[in-house]
Every structure is written in C-alpha cells, then in structure tokens.
CSV table of C-alpha atoms in Angstrom, one decimal:
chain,number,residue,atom,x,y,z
A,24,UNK,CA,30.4,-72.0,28.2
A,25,UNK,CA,31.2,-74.9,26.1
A,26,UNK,CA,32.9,-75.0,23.0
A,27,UNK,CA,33.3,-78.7,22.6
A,28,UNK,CA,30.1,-79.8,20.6
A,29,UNK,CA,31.0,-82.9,21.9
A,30,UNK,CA,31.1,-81.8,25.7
A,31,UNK,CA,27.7,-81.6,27.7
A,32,UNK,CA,25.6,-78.3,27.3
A,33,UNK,CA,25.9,-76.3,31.0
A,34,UNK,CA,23.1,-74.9,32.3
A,35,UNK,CA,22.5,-72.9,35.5
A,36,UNK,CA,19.0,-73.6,37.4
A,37,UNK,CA,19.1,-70.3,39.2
A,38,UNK,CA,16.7,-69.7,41.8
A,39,UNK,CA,16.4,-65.9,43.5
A,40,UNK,CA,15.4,-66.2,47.2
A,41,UNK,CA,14.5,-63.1,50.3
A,42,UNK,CA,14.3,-64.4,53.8
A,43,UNK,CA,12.1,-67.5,52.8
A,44,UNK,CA,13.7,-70.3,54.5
A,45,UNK,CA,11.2,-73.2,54.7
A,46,UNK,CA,10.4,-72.2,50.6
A,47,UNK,CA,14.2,-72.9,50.3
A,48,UNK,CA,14.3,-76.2,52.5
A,49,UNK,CA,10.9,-77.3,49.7
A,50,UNK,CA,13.0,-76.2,46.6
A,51,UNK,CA,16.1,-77.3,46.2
A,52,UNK,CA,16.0,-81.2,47.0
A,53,UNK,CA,13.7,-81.0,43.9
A,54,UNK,CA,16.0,-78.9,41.6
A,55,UNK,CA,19.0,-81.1,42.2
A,56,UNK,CA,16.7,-84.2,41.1
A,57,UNK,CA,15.5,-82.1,38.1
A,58,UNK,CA,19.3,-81.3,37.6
A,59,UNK,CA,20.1,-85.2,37.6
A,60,UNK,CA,17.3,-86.2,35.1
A,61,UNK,CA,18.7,-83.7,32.5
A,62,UNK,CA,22.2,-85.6,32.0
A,63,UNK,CA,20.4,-88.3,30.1
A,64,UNK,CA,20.1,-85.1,27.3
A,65,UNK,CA,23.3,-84.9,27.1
A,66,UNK,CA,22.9,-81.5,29.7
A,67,UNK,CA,25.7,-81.0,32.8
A,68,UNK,CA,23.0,-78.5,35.2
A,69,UNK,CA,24.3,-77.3,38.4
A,70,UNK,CA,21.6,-75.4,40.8
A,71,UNK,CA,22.4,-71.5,41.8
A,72,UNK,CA,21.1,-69.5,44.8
A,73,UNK,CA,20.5,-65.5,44.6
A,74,UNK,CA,19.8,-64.4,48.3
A,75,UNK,CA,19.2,-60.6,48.1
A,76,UNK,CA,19.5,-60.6,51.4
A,77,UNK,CA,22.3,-58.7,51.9
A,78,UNK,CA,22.2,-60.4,55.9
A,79,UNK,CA,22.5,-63.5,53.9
A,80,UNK,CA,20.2,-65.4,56.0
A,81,UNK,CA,19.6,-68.1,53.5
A,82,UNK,CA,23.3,-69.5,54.0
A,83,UNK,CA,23.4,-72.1,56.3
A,84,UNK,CA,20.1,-73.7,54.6
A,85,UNK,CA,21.7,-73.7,51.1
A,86,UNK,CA,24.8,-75.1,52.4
A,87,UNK,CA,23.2,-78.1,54.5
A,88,UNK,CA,21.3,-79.0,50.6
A,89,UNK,CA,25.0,-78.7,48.6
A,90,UNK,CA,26.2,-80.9,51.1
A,91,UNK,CA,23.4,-83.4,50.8
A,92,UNK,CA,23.8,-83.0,47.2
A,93,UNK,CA,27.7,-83.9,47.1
A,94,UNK,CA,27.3,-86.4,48.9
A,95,UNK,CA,25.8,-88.9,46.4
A,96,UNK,CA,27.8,-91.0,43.6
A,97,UNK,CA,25.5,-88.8,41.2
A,98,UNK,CA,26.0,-85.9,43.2
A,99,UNK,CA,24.6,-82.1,41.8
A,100,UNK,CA,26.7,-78.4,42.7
A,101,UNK,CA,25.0,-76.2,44.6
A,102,UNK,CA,25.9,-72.9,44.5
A,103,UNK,CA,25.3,-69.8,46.8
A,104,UNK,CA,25.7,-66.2,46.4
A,105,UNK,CA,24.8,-62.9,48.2
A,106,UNK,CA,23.4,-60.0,46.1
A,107,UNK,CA,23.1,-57.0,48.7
A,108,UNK,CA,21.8,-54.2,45.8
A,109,UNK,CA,17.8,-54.5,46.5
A,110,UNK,CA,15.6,-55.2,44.4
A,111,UNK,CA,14.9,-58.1,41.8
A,112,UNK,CA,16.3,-56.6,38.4
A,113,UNK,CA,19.7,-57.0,40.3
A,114,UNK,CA,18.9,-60.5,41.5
A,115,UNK,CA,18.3,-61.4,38.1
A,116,UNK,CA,21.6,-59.8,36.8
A,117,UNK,CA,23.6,-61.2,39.7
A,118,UNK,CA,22.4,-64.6,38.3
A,119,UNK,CA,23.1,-64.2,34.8
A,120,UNK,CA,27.0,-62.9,36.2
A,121,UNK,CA,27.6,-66.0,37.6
A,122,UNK,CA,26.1,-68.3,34.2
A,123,UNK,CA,29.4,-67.3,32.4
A,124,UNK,CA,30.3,-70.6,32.0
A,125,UNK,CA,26.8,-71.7,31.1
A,126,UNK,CA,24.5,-72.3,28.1
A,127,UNK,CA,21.4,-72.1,29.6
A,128,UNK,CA,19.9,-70.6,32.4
A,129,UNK,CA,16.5,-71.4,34.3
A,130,UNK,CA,14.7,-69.0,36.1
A,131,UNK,CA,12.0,-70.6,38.7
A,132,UNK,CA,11.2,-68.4,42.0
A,133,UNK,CA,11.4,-70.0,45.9
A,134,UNK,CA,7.7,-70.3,46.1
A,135,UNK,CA,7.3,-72.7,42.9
A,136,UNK,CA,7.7,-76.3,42.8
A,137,UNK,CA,8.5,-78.1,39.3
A,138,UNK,CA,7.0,-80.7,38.2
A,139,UNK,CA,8.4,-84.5,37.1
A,140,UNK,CA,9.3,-83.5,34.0
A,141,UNK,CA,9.9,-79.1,33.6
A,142,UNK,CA,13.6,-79.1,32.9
A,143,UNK,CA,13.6,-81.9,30.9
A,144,UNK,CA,10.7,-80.8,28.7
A,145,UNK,CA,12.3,-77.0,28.9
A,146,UNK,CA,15.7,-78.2,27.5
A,147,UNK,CA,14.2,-80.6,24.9
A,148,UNK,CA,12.2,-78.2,23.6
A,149,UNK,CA,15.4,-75.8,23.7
A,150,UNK,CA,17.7,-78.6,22.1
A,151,UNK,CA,15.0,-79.6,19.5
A,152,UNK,CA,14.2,-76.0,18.1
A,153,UNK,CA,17.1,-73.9,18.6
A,154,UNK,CA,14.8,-70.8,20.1
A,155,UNK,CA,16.4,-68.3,22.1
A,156,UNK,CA,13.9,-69.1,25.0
A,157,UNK,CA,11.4,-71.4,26.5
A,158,UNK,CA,8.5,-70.4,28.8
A,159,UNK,CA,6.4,-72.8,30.8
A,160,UNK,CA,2.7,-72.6,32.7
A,161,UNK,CA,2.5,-71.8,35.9
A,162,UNK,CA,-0.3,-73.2,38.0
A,163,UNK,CA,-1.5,-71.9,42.0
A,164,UNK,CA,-1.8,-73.8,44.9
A,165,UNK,CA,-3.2,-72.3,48.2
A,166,UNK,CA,-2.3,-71.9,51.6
A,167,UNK,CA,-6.1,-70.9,52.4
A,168,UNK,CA,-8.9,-71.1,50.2
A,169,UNK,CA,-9.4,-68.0,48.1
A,170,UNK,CA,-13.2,-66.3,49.0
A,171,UNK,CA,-15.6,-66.2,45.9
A,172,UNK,CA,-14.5,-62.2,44.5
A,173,UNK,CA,-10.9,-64.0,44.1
A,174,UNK,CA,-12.4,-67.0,42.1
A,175,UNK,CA,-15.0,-65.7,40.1
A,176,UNK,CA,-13.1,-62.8,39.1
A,177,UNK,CA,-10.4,-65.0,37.9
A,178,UNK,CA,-7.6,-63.3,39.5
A,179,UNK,CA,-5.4,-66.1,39.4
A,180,UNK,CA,-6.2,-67.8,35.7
A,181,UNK,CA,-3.1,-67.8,33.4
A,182,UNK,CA,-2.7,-68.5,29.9
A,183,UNK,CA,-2.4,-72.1,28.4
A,184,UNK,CA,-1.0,-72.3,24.7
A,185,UNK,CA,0.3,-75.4,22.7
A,186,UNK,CA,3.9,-76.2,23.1
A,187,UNK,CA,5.5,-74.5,20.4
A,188,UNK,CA,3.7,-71.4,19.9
A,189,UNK,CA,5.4,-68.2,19.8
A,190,UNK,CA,4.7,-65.5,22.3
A,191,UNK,CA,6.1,-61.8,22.2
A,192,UNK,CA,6.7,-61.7,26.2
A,193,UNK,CA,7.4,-63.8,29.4
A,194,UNK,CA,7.7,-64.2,33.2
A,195,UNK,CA,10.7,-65.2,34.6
A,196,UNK,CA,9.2,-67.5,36.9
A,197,UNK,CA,9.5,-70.5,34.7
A,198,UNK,CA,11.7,-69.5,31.5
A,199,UNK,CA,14.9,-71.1,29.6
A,200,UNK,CA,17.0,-68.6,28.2
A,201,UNK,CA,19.9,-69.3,25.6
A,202,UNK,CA,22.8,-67.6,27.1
A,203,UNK,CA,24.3,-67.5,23.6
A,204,UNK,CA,21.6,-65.3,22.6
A,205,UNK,CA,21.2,-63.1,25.7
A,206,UNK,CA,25.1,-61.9,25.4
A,207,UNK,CA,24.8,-61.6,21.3
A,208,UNK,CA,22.2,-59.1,22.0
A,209,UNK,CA,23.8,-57.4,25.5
A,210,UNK,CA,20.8,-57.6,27.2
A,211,UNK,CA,20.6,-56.9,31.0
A,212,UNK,CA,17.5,-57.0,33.5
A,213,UNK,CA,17.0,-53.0,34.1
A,214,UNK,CA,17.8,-52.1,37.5
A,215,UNK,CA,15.6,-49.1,37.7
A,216,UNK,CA,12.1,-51.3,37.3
A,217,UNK,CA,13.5,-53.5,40.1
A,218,UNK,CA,11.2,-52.0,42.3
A,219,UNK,CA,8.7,-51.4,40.2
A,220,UNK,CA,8.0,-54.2,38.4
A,221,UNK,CA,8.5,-54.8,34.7
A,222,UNK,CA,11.7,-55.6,34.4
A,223,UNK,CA,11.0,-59.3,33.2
A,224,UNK,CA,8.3,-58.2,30.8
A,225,UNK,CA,11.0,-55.3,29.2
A,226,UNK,CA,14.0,-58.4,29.1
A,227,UNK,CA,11.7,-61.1,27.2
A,228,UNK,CA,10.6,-58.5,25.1
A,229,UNK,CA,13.8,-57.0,24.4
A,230,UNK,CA,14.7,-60.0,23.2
A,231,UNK,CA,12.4,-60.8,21.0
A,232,UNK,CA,12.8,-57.5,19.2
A,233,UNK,CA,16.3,-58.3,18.8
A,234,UNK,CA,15.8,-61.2,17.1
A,235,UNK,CA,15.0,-64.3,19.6
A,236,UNK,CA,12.2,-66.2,19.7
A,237,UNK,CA,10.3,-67.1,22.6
A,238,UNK,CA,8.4,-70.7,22.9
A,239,UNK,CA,5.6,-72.1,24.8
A,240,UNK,CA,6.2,-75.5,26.7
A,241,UNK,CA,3.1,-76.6,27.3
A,242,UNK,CA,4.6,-79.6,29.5
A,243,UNK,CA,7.0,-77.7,31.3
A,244,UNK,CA,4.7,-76.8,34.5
A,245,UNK,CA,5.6,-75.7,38.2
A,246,UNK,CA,3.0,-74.9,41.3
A,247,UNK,CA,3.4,-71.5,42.4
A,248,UNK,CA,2.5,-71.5,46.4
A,249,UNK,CA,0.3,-68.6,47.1
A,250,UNK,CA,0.7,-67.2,50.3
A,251,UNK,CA,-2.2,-66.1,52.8
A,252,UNK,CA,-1.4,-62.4,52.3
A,253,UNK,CA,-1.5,-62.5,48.8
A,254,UNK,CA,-5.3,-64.3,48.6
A,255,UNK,CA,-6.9,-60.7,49.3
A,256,UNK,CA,-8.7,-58.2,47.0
A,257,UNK,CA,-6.3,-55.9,47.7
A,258,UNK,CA,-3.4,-57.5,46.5
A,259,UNK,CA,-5.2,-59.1,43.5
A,260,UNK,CA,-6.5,-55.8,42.6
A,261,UNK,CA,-2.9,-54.1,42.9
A,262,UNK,CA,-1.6,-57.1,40.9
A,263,UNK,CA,-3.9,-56.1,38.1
A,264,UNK,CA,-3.2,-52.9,38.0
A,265,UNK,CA,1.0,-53.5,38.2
A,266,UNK,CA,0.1,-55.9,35.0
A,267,UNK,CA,-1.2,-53.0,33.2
A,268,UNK,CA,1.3,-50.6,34.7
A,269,UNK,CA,3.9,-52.8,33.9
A,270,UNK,CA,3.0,-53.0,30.5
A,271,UNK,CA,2.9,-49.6,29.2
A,272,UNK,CA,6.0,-48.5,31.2
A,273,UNK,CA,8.1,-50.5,28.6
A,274,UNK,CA,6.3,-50.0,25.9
A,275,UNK,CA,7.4,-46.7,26.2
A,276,UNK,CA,10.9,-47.4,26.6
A,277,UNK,CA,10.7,-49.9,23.9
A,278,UNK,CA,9.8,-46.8,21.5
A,279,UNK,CA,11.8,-44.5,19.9
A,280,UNK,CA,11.7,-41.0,21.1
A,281,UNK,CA,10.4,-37.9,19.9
A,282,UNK,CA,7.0,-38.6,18.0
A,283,UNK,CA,6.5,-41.7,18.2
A,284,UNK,CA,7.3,-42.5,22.0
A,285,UNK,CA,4.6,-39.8,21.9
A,286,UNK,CA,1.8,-41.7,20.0
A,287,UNK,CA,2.9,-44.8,22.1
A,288,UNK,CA,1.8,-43.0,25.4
A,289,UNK,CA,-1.5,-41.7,23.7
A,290,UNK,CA,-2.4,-45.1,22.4
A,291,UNK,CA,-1.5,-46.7,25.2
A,292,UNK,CA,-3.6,-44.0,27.0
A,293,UNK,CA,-6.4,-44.8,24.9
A,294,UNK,CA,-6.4,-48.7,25.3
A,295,UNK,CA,-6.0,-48.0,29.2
A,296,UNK,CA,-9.0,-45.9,29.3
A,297,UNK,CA,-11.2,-48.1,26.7
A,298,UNK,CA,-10.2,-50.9,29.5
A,299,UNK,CA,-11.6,-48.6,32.3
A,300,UNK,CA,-15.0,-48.0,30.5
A,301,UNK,CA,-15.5,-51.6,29.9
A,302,UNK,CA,-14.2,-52.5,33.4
A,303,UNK,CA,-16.7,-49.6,35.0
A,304,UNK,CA,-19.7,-51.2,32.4
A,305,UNK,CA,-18.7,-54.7,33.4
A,306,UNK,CA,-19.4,-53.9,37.3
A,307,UNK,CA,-22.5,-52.2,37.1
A,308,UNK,CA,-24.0,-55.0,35.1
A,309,UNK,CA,-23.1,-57.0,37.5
A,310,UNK,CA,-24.0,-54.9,40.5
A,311,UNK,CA,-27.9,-54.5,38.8
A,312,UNK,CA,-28.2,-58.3,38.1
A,313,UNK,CA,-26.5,-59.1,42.1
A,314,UNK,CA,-29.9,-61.6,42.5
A,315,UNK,CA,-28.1,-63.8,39.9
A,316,UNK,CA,-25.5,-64.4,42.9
A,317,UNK,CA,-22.3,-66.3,41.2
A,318,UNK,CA,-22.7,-65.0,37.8
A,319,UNK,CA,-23.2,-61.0,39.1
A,320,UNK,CA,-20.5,-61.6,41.5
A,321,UNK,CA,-18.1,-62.4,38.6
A,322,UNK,CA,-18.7,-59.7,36.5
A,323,UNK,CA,-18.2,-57.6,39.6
A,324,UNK,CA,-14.8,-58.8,40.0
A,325,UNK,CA,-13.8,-58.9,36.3
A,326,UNK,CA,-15.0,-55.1,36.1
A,327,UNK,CA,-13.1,-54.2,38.5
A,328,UNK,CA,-9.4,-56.3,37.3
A,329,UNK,CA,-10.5,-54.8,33.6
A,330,UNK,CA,-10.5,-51.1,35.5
A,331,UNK,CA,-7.3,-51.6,37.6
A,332,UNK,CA,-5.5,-53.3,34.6
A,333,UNK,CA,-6.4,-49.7,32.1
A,334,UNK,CA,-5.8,-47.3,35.2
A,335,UNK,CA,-2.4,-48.8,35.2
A,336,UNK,CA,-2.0,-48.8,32.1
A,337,UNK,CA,-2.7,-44.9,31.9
A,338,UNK,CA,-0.4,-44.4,34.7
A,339,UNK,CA,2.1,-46.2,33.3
A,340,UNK,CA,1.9,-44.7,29.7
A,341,UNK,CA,3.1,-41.3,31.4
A,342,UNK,CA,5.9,-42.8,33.5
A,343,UNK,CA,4.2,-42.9,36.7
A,344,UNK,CA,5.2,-46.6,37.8
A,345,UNK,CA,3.7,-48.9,40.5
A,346,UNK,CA,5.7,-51.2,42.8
A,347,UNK,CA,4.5,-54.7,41.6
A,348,UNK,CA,3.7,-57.5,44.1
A,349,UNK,CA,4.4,-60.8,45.1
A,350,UNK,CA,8.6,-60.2,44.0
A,351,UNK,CA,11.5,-61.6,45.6
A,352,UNK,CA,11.7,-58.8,48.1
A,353,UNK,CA,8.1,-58.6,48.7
C-alpha cells in the first residue's frame, strides 16, 4: 500500500480461475496490456491468479504468460497462487490476502474478456471521484446460438446505467474496489455462501451500508463467454431463481435480529410470492395468445424467470439457500 502520494497507486488485477486452461491462455496476454496502459494514470498494476484448484492445474499456463510478460522492456508481474479451500467466497478472500500492498483491486472472471479501455476507464473513474468502488457492464458472447425461450425471455439482458450513477449492489465480475475502504470497514467475502451463491451481492452491499459508494462505469465493459452448457432452460431458469435466492438470503443477514429480521423474511416472502403470481399470470397469457408466435413465446419465458426469481426469493427469505451457477467452481 502506498504511502507516498507521490509514488504510483498499486493495484492488483486479480483473476479467480478452476481447471479452465484455454480461458486462462485468452485472458491474461490481455490483462498485462490492460496493466501497461494504466501507468500513463499515474497507476503501477500487476496481474494475480487464484486457482482453487487445489491440484493446481493452472500452473504451468500462468507461468509460461509471467514469463512472456517479464520478458519485455515494459514488462508486467504476474502472479500465481493456489487456494485449496473450495468454493468462491475463499477465492475471493485469498485474493484480497495477497492485495496487502495494493490500493486497488479488480475483480474480472477467466471467461471475460476486457475491452480496450476497462481498466483505464475503471481507475479514472476511481481516481476522479474518490468512491469506494466501480462497477462495469458486462455483455455475452456465445459459443452456440441461444434457441428462441433463451432470447425472448431475456435471460441474458443486464442492466445499462450512466457512468456515475450510484447503485446499492454489484457483481464481482467486473468491479474496482478501494482497498483503503474495504479494510476501514473489515469486510471479508463470507465463506459460508461460497457454495451458495451470494457472497458477492452480501460484500457490495455491506459496503455500501458501511458507508462506501458504489459507481457505474458505463465505459468500463468486458465480454463474458457463455459456454454451451450454460445456453439451456435449465440453467437459465436456475440462474433466476439463485438471483432471487441470493437476494433474500442477505437481506436477512443484513437485518438485525429479533423483530425485524422477522418482518424482513415476511416482506421478502411477500415480494417473492407477488413475483410468483405475476410470473404464473405472465405465462398463461402467453400460453392463450401462443398463435402470436414471438410475442407469446416471450411472455412465456418471462413468466417463468418472474416465477423462479420470487420462488427463490421465498426460499431464500427462510434460509433455505440454492447453489448458484456459472461460479468459479462450477
């Protein structure tokens, strides 16, 4: 961590990785050039790999890109490390152990790819506005076409905001975090929704209740790869219902107990279930109007995110948790 205002901000572009080689050969050449272009903001960036592989099978590839790295006038540190405890949550903690001497950390997953400008815009953003975090968009890219259900249901749409707005919560897919804040406020991924999923959505907000601000970088974009397996029904449907799941499990811990963790489980349990009803209406419009063909397809397959989304969020308003998909060990 630097103490010398006049020394270069450090920042750790940490990417967490599970038995995905050829995502790992894809990544890294472009985080060490993302890592180069931040210098010119006065930023020092080194690149850090979290196998939780506790075989370590990603070794030998992350060693072959620090050496190409080195090897330049200009040349980038790549890092590697081995977290054997399963499960994401620790990942993410293993990554934030090894930032001690960093101001900043990145997040960004094997299966992304940044664009020209993410870091720089990120940090800028960061530099400009003194926030304690910066989230970016993420945008999909295919490996096979995804059938109409998957498209018209709008499985895979994300939000788009202006850069600067606030938000209450965040993915750590594409997020800045100021490490000065993160340790001010102790906060840690928790461990026991690292198989669960959640674990991202209780740190960001966390964070924000303790103070930090969140921004949106409207600029800051990366292409998340989506796999074969994961362009099905089933998985988008589970995905929903994880979101929702997700959602109300840290609400809950969020609360204070007695009473009011309480009337956070029954509201939540009434929101859920409002989202179930609207869900169930939403198919059968669509399943009497099915001659419109498109347009009773999608409300079809919005019905049916709506109903997975508020049966997870029931679920997850009484503890019962749900594995989420597409993580790191997944």
């Amino acid at each position: 961590m630097t103490t010398d205002p006049t020394a270069p901000r450090l920042l750790t572009i940490a990417v967490l990785t599970f038995r995905r080689p050829r995502d790992l050969d894809a990544v890294l050449p472009l985080l060490v050039d993302q890592a180069r272009g931040v210098r010119a903001l006065g930023v020092e960036a080194r690149v850090l790999v979290v196998d939780n592989d506790a075989g370590g099978s990603g070794r030998e590839r992350v060693e072959a890109a620090a050496l190409a790295a080195a090897g330049t006038r200009d040349g980038v540190t790549v890092d590697y490390v081995v977290e054997a405890t399963p499960g994401i949550a620790s990942a993410r903690n293993r990554a934030l152990a090894e930032s001690g001497d960093s101001d900043l950390l990145v997040f960004i997953d094997d299966d992304e790819r940044p664009s020209e400008d993410w870091l720089r815009s990120l940090v800028a953003l960061q530099a400009e506005t003194g926030t304690a975090a910066v989230v970016g968009p993420v945008r999909s890219e295919y490996e096979v076409e995804p059938e109409p259900f998957i498209v018209e249901g709008r499985f895979f749409v994300r939000r788009r905001l202006a850069t600067g707005t606030s938000v209450d919560v965040a993915a750590t897919n594409n997020l800045l975090l100021d490490l000065g804040e993160v340790r001010r406020q102790g906060l840690a991924f928790d461990v026991a929704l690292g198989q669960l999923g959640g674990e991202d959505t209780l740190f960001t907000r966390s964070l924000v209740a303790g103070g930090g601000t969140i921004l949106w970088c409207a600029e800051a974009i990366v292409t998340d790869v989506v796999p074969a397996k994961r362009v099905t029904r089933r998985w988008v449907v589970q995905r929903a219902y994880s979101s929702g799941n997700g959602w109300s499990l840290t609400s809950v811990m969020l609360s204070a107990r007695g009473a009011s963790r309480l009337l956070t489980r029954l509201r939540l349990s009434a929101k859920g279930a409002v989202r179930v009803v609207g869900g169930l209406g939403r198919y059968a419009v669509g399943t009497v109007t099915r001659p419109l063909g498109r347009r009773s397809l999608g409300q079809r397959a919005r019905g049916i995110r709506t109903m997975a989304r508020g049966a997870g969020m029931v679920a997850g308003a009484w503890g019962a948790g749900y594995r989420e998909y597409g993580r790191v060990d997944g």
